[in-house]
Amino acid sequence: MEFQSCFPVWETLTDAQRTCILSGLAERTVGKGTVLHNGSADCTGLLVVKSGQLRAYILSDEGREITIYRLFDRDICLLSASCIMRSMQFDVTVEAEKDTVFWMIPAEAYQRIMKESAPLANYTNEIMAARFSEVMWLMEQVMWKSMDKRVAAFLLEESAIEGGDRLNITHETIANHLGTHREVITRMLRYLQSEGMVRLSRGAVELLDEKKLTALRDA
Amino acid sequence: MEFQSCFPVWETLTDAQRTCILSGLAERTVGKGTVLHNGSADCTGLLVVKSGQLRAYILSDEGREITIYRLFDRDICLLSASCIMRSMQFDVTVEAEKDTVFWMIPAEAYQRIMKESAPLANYTNEIMAARFSEVMWLMEQVMWKSMDKRVAAFLLEESAIEGGDRLNITHETIANHLGTHREVITRMLRYLQSEGMVRLSRGAVELLDEKKLTALRDA
């Protein structure tokens, strides 16, 4: 897979703009768990995922986390280059959730081209609108949905990503995705187990009844 | 105040683009409480506030509300024209919080010009990034801040907007801003009263000790 094929507006750019992007482009490979961008650090650049999985999350002062979105193959991470927009005033941390290969576009080059290219600026708008929509979805979940429904939704999403019913995941990790405490997740999983929806074992959660979990999520 | 002076990229537009915007532009006056845009309704257009105050909020299935941001003089509401971006997939309601005069730019004209004008597309990016930042701030509040701090922050913000210590506001309205139940707000306000920070009377909350409220908010 080539960079150009992950970058839909490539065809609209001028030769000079393409050269500018390609000359600064770097391909990098990082292991699971690597932090690629840290809220308070400087402007890393735009990340384009070639393969793997990234997670963007926010952190509380006490170290609690909540996942705000995930990025998969061909997805672009804009928030790691928040300096390209003056009004983007918030900090996220971006971490590799699996071994990941990505391209990095320097923020400065991207910003310069965006200023003169309506297609690139509109494309950037679409990416931001998509992330904004994910955060609004999360806001609705956090505000109006009870934790049992959110855990059911998370398990189903995770199972779809992994392509299997057995998830190797700790209660602590689930808590960090959903922005709550481990104890809350343990209590909720035990309830789901008592209802026959999951089976718990050390470091793993097995989905036993997707239909029932889906009904709970959508109730 | 003229429309042009509220629209910072006006100078960068071509004559044809200006004519296109002006020919579709409508000035409207609405009373406090008017709903200008309703999540599920069609694409209203961009609203530019001439004077007054708008509130954007989301609604739960049960009718609970939470304010996601407010708009004042010269602010632009993008989310009432969510059709201009394919990826903007969420519903907000926009309501006049005070008697308000605004201009409406038809979504279709705006979208057409944005496709060809890099300055307008970049300006739109900045507006969206600003709203996105406000929602991220709110997310952090909702996730990590206890309700007493959020009530203190709300009262201080409200007092700054109104320019006075006496707020004519019901517990129900505060609950609808913060996404909680009236009972929770009543309990919290009584606690703040017992600590000497506010005085409660029918339909009003009076701020008695801004310093203490600020300390609570920032604790």
Short mmCIF file of C-alpha atoms in Angstrom, two decimals, chain A residues 67-165:
data_model
loop_
_atom_site.label_atom_id
_atom_site.label_comp_id
_atom_site.label_asym_id
_atom_site.label_seq_id
_atom_site.Cartn_x
_atom_site.Cartn_y
_atom_site.Cartn_z
CA THR A 67 -10.93 6.65 24.88
CA ILE A 68 -12.30 9.29 22.55
CA TYR A 69 -11.73 7.41 19.31
CA ARG A 70 -9.66 4.78 17.56
CA LEU A 71 -7.91 4.86 14.22
CA PHE A 72 -7.50 1.97 11.82
CA ASP A 73 -5.89 1.41 8.41
CA ARG A 74 -6.00 4.55 6.22
CA ASP A 75 -7.34 6.74 9.02
CA ILE A 76 -5.76 10.12 9.62
CA CYS A 77 -5.01 11.60 13.02
CA LEU A 78 -5.43 15.35 13.02
CA LEU A 79 -5.29 16.00 16.74
CA SER A 80 -1.60 15.12 16.89
CA ALA A 81 -1.08 18.23 14.75
CA SER A 82 -3.36 20.56 16.65
CA CYS A 83 -1.00 23.47 15.98
CA ILE A 84 -2.26 23.59 12.39
CA MET A 85 -5.39 25.26 13.74
CA ARG A 86 -5.25 28.14 16.17
CA SER A 87 -8.64 27.30 17.67
CA MET A 88 -7.89 23.67 18.50
CA GLN A 89 -7.33 24.07 22.20
CA PHE A 90 -7.30 20.67 23.80
CA ASP A 91 -4.94 17.88 24.63
CA VAL A 92 -5.23 14.26 23.64
CA THR A 93 -2.79 11.41 23.97
CA VAL A 94 -2.33 9.05 21.02
CA GLU A 95 -1.05 5.55 21.68
CA ALA A 96 -0.45 2.47 19.51
CA GLU A 97 -2.99 -0.13 20.58
CA LYS A 98 -1.34 -2.70 18.32
CA ASP A 99 1.98 -2.77 16.50
CA THR A 100 1.49 0.01 13.99
CA VAL A 101 3.07 1.34 10.81
CA PHE A 102 2.21 4.91 9.94
CA TRP A 103 3.29 7.87 7.86
CA MET A 104 3.95 11.20 9.47
CA ILE A 105 3.26 14.41 7.56
CA PRO A 106 5.05 17.40 9.11
CA ALA A 107 2.50 19.86 10.51
CA GLU A 108 4.19 22.88 9.02
CA ALA A 109 4.10 21.59 5.42
CA TYR A 110 0.49 20.44 5.78
CA GLN A 111 -0.58 23.78 7.17
CA ARG A 112 1.13 25.72 4.40
CA ILE A 113 -0.59 23.69 1.67
CA MET A 114 -3.96 23.79 3.43
CA LYS A 115 -3.85 27.61 3.39
CA GLU A 116 -3.72 27.64 -0.42
CA SER A 117 -5.62 24.46 -1.36
CA ALA A 118 -9.40 24.49 -1.02
CA PRO A 119 -9.62 20.71 -1.60
CA LEU A 120 -7.12 19.97 1.21
CA ALA A 121 -8.84 22.44 3.55
CA ASN A 122 -12.24 20.85 2.82
CA TYR A 123 -10.79 17.38 3.29
CA THR A 124 -9.39 18.47 6.66
CA ASN A 125 -12.84 19.80 7.54
CA GLU A 126 -14.35 16.40 6.80
CA ILE A 127 -11.80 14.60 8.99
CA MET A 128 -12.42 16.99 11.85
CA ALA A 129 -16.19 16.73 11.47
CA ALA A 130 -15.89 12.94 11.64
CA ARG A 131 -13.86 13.05 14.86
CA PHE A 132 -16.15 15.72 16.30
CA SER A 133 -19.11 13.42 15.56
CA GLU A 134 -17.42 10.56 17.40
CA VAL A 135 -16.85 12.77 20.42
CA MET A 136 -20.49 13.91 20.36
CA TRP A 137 -21.58 10.27 20.20
CA LEU A 138 -19.36 9.57 23.20
CA MET A 139 -20.81 12.56 25.05
CA GLU A 140 -24.31 11.17 24.58
CA GLN A 141 -23.15 7.77 25.82
CA VAL A 142 -21.51 9.26 28.89
CA MET A 143 -24.45 11.53 29.67
CA TRP A 144 -27.46 9.35 29.01
CA LYS A 145 -26.38 5.71 28.93
CA SER A 146 -25.94 3.55 32.00
CA MET A 147 -22.65 1.71 32.42
CA ASP A 148 -24.12 -1.75 31.68
CA LYS A 149 -25.14 -0.61 28.20
CA ARG A 150 -21.74 1.05 27.63
CA VAL A 151 -19.88 -2.12 28.67
CA ALA A 152 -22.08 -4.22 26.35
CA ALA A 153 -21.41 -1.78 23.49
CA PHE A 154 -17.67 -1.84 24.17
CA LEU A 155 -17.49 -5.67 24.24
CA LEU A 156 -19.40 -5.93 20.96
CA GLU A 157 -17.21 -3.29 19.29
CA GLU A 158 -14.04 -4.98 20.55
CA SER A 159 -15.23 -8.36 19.31
CA ALA A 160 -15.93 -6.87 15.87
CA ILE A 161 -12.44 -5.31 15.74
CA GLU A 162 -10.70 -8.50 16.86
CA GLY A 163 -12.91 -10.79 14.80
CA GLY A 164 -13.54 -13.25 17.62
CA ASP A 165 -15.58 -13.90 20.75
#
